[in-house]
Coordinates of N, CA and C in Angstrom, one line a residue:
M1 N 46.8 66.9 -42.6 CA 47.0 65.5 -42.8 C 45.8 64.8 -43.4
A2 N 44.6 65.3 -43.1 CA 43.4 64.7 -43.6 C 43.3 64.9 -45.1
V3 N 43.7 66.0 -45.6 CA 43.7 66.3 -47.1 C 44.6 65.3 -47.8
L4 N 45.8 65.1 -47.2 CA 46.8 64.2 -47.8 C 46.3 62.7 -47.7
R5 N 45.6 62.4 -46.7 CA 45.0 61.0 -46.6 C 44.0 60.8 -47.7
K6 N 43.2 61.8 -48.0 CA 42.2 61.6 -49.0 C 42.8 61.4 -50.4
Q7 N 44.0 62.0 -50.6 CA 44.6 61.9 -51.9 C 45.4 60.7 -52.1
T8 N 45.7 59.9 -51.1 CA 46.5 58.7 -51.2 C 45.6 57.4 -51.0
T9 N 46.1 56.3 -51.3 CA 45.4 55.0 -51.3 C 45.5 54.4 -49.9
D10 N 44.6 53.4 -49.7 CA 44.6 52.6 -48.4 C 46.0 51.9 -48.2
A11 N 46.7 51.6 -49.3 CA 48.0 50.9 -49.1 C 49.0 51.9 -48.5
D12 N 48.7 53.2 -48.5 CA 49.6 54.1 -47.9 C 49.3 54.6 -46.5
K13 N 48.4 53.8 -45.8 CA 48.0 54.2 -44.5 C 49.1 54.4 -43.5
K14 N 50.2 53.7 -43.6 CA 51.2 53.8 -42.6 C 52.2 54.9 -42.8
L15 N 52.0 55.6 -43.9 CA 52.9 56.7 -44.3 C 52.7 57.9 -43.4
G16 N 53.7 58.7 -43.1 CA 53.6 59.9 -42.4 C 53.3 61.0 -43.4
S17 N 53.1 62.2 -42.9 CA 52.7 63.4 -43.7 C 53.6 63.7 -44.8
L18 N 54.9 63.7 -44.4 CA 55.9 64.1 -45.5 C 56.0 63.1 -46.6
K19 N 55.9 61.8 -46.2 CA 55.9 60.8 -47.3 C 54.7 60.8 -48.1
R20 N 53.5 61.1 -47.5 CA 52.3 61.3 -48.3 C 52.4 62.4 -49.2
L21 N 53.0 63.5 -48.7 CA 53.1 64.7 -49.6 C 54.1 64.4 -50.7
E22 N 55.2 63.7 -50.5 CA 56.1 63.3 -51.5 C 55.4 62.4 -52.6
L23 N 54.6 61.4 -52.1 CA 53.9 60.5 -53.0 C 52.9 61.3 -53.9
L24 N 52.2 62.2 -53.3 CA 51.2 63.1 -54.0 C 52.0 63.9 -55.1
L25 N 53.0 64.6 -54.7 CA 53.8 65.4 -55.6 C 54.5 64.6 -56.7
S26 N 54.9 63.4 -56.4 CA 55.6 62.6 -57.4 C 54.6 62.3 -58.6
Q27 N 53.3 62.4 -58.3 CA 52.4 62.2 -59.4 C 52.4 63.4 -60.4
K28 N 52.9 64.5 -59.9 CA 52.9 65.7 -60.7 C 54.3 66.1 -61.2
D29 N 55.3 65.7 -60.4 CA 56.7 66.1 -60.7 C 57.7 64.9 -60.3
S30 N 58.5 64.5 -61.2 CA 59.4 63.3 -60.9 C 60.5 63.7 -60.0
N31 N 60.7 65.0 -59.7 CA 61.7 65.5 -58.9 C 61.2 65.8 -57.4
A32 N 60.1 65.2 -57.1 CA 59.4 65.5 -55.8 C 60.3 65.3 -54.6
H33 N 61.0 64.2 -54.6 CA 61.9 63.9 -53.4 C 62.9 65.0 -53.2
N34 N 63.6 65.4 -54.3 CA 64.6 66.4 -54.1 C 63.9 67.8 -53.7
I35 N 62.7 68.0 -54.2 CA 62.1 69.3 -53.9 C 61.8 69.4 -52.4
I36 N 61.2 68.3 -51.8 CA 60.8 68.4 -50.4 C 61.8 67.9 -49.5
S37 N 63.0 67.5 -49.9 CA 64.1 67.0 -49.0 C 64.4 68.0 -47.9
P38 N 64.3 69.3 -48.1 CA 64.5 70.2 -46.9 C 63.5 70.0 -45.8
L39 N 62.3 69.6 -46.1 CA 61.3 69.3 -45.1 C 61.7 68.1 -44.3
F40 N 62.3 67.1 -44.9 CA 62.8 65.9 -44.2 C 64.0 66.3 -43.3
I41 N 64.8 67.2 -43.8 CA 66.0 67.7 -43.1 C 65.6 68.4 -41.8
I42 N 64.6 69.3 -42.0 CA 64.1 70.1 -40.8 C 63.5 69.1 -39.8
Y43 N 62.8 68.1 -40.3 CA 62.2 67.1 -39.4 C 63.3 66.4 -38.6
D44 N 64.4 66.0 -39.3 CA 65.5 65.4 -38.7 C 66.1 66.3 -37.6
M45 N 66.2 67.6 -38.0 CA 66.8 68.6 -37.0 C 65.9 68.7 -35.8
R46 N 64.7 68.6 -35.9 CA 63.8 68.6 -34.8 C 64.0 67.4 -33.9
I47 N 64.2 66.2 -34.5 CA 64.4 65.0 -33.8 C 65.7 65.1 -33.0
I48 N 66.8 65.6 -33.6 CA 68.1 65.6 -32.9 C 68.3 66.8 -32.0
D49 N 67.3 67.7 -32.0 CA 67.4 69.0 -31.2 C 67.7 68.7 -29.8
S50 N 67.3 67.7 -29.2 CA 67.6 67.4 -27.8 C 68.9 66.7 -27.6
H51 N 69.6 66.5 -28.6 CA 70.9 65.8 -28.5 C 72.1 66.7 -28.8
D52 N 73.2 66.4 -28.4 CA 74.4 67.1 -28.7 C 74.7 67.0 -30.2
V53 N 75.0 68.1 -30.9 CA 75.2 68.1 -32.3 C 76.3 67.1 -32.7
N54 N 77.2 66.8 -31.8 CA 78.3 65.9 -32.2 C 77.9 64.4 -32.1
E55 N 76.7 64.2 -31.6 CA 76.2 62.8 -31.5 C 75.7 62.3 -32.8
D56 N 75.1 63.2 -33.6 CA 74.5 62.7 -34.9 C 74.7 63.9 -35.9
N57 N 75.7 63.7 -36.8 CA 76.0 64.7 -37.8 C 75.3 64.4 -39.1
S58 N 74.5 63.3 -39.2 CA 74.0 62.9 -40.5 C 73.1 64.0 -41.1
V59 N 72.4 64.8 -40.3 CA 71.6 65.9 -40.8 C 72.5 66.9 -41.4
F60 N 73.5 67.3 -40.8 CA 74.4 68.3 -41.3 C 75.2 67.8 -42.5
D61 N 75.5 66.5 -42.5 CA 76.1 65.9 -43.7 C 75.1 66.1 -44.9
K62 N 73.8 65.9 -44.7 CA 72.9 66.0 -45.8 C 72.8 67.4 -46.3
L63 N 73.1 68.4 -45.5 CA 73.1 69.8 -45.9 C 74.4 70.2 -46.5
G64 N 75.4 69.4 -46.4 CA 76.7 69.7 -46.8 C 77.5 70.7 -45.9
I65 N 77.2 70.6 -44.6 CA 77.8 71.5 -43.6 C 78.8 70.7 -42.8
K66 N 80.0 71.2 -42.8 CA 81.0 70.5 -42.0 C 81.1 71.3 -40.6
L67 N 80.8 70.5 -39.5 CA 80.9 71.1 -38.2 C 82.3 71.1 -37.7
T68 N 82.7 72.3 -37.2 CA 84.0 72.5 -36.6 C 84.0 72.8 -35.1
G69 N 82.8 73.0 -34.6 CA 82.7 73.2 -33.2 C 82.6 74.7 -32.8
N70 N 82.7 75.6 -33.7 CA 82.6 77.0 -33.4 C 81.1 77.5 -33.6
E71 N 80.8 78.6 -33.0 CA 79.4 79.0 -33.1 C 79.0 79.6 -34.5
E72 N 80.0 79.9 -35.3 CA 79.7 80.4 -36.6 C 78.9 79.4 -37.5
N73 N 79.1 78.1 -37.2 CA 78.4 77.1 -37.9 C 76.9 77.2 -37.7
Y74 N 76.5 77.6 -36.5 CA 75.0 77.7 -36.3 C 74.4 78.8 -37.2
V75 N 75.1 79.8 -37.5 CA 74.6 80.8 -38.4 C 74.5 80.2 -39.8
V76 N 75.6 79.5 -40.2 CA 75.6 78.8 -41.5 C 74.4 77.8 -41.6
I77 N 74.3 77.0 -40.6 CA 73.2 76.0 -40.5 C 71.8 76.7 -40.7
G78 N 71.6 77.7 -39.9 CA 70.3 78.4 -39.9 C 70.1 79.0 -41.3
A79 N 71.0 79.7 -41.8 CA 70.9 80.3 -43.1 C 70.6 79.3 -44.2
T80 N 71.3 78.2 -44.1 CA 71.1 77.1 -45.1 C 69.7 76.5 -45.0
I81 N 69.3 76.3 -43.8 CA 67.9 75.7 -43.7 C 66.9 76.7 -44.2
I82 N 67.0 78.0 -43.8 CA 66.0 79.0 -44.3 C 66.0 79.0 -45.8
F83 N 67.2 79.0 -46.4 CA 67.3 79.1 -47.9 C 66.6 77.8 -48.5
L84 N 67.0 76.6 -48.0 CA 66.4 75.4 -48.6 C 64.9 75.3 -48.4
L85 N 64.4 75.8 -47.2 CA 63.0 75.8 -47.0 C 62.3 76.7 -47.9
A86 N 62.8 77.9 -48.1 CA 62.2 78.9 -49.0 C 62.1 78.4 -50.4
R87 N 63.2 77.7 -50.9 CA 63.2 77.2 -52.2 C 62.2 76.0 -52.3
C88 N 62.1 75.2 -51.3 CA 61.2 74.1 -51.3 C 59.8 74.6 -51.4
L89 N 59.4 75.6 -50.6 CA 58.1 76.2 -50.6 C 57.8 76.8 -52.0
H90 N 58.7 77.5 -52.6 CA 58.5 78.1 -53.9 C 58.3 77.0 -54.9
E91 N 59.1 75.9 -54.9 CA 58.9 74.9 -55.9 C 57.6 74.1 -55.7
L92 N 57.2 74.0 -54.4 CA 55.9 73.3 -54.1 C 54.7 74.2 -54.7
A93 N 54.8 75.5 -54.5 CA 53.8 76.4 -55.0 C 53.7 76.3 -56.5
Q94 N 54.9 76.3 -57.2 CA 54.9 76.2 -58.7 C 54.2 74.9 -59.1
I95 N 54.5 73.8 -58.5 CA 53.9 72.5 -58.8 C 52.4 72.5 -58.6
L96 N 52.0 73.0 -57.5 CA 50.5 73.0 -57.2 C 49.8 74.1 -58.0
D97 N 50.5 75.1 -58.5 CA 49.8 76.1 -59.3 C 49.6 75.7 -60.7
K98 N 50.2 74.6 -61.1 CA 50.0 74.1 -62.5 C 48.6 73.6 -62.8
D99 N 47.9 73.3 -61.7 CA 46.5 72.7 -61.9 C 45.5 73.8 -62.0

């Protein structure tokens, strides 16, 4: 977090780590929000972890996953998150490697 703070301005003091990362990356790539969106989704998943999945399906909607109530969905959800996170990290590495 300290590294991100050094890279952003005082006007951005109230931003969290993910928003700071997005702001920093947007200076290098106009597609920054789409690239790091899996990180926001994983954060959302962490937030709703203590809730019944039927209470808040917005995270699953963002992933394009339709919940039907059977356990197979958890395999799909996990696989989708892993795929999106791997792609996110790969794209981040490419952006940062440009310098």
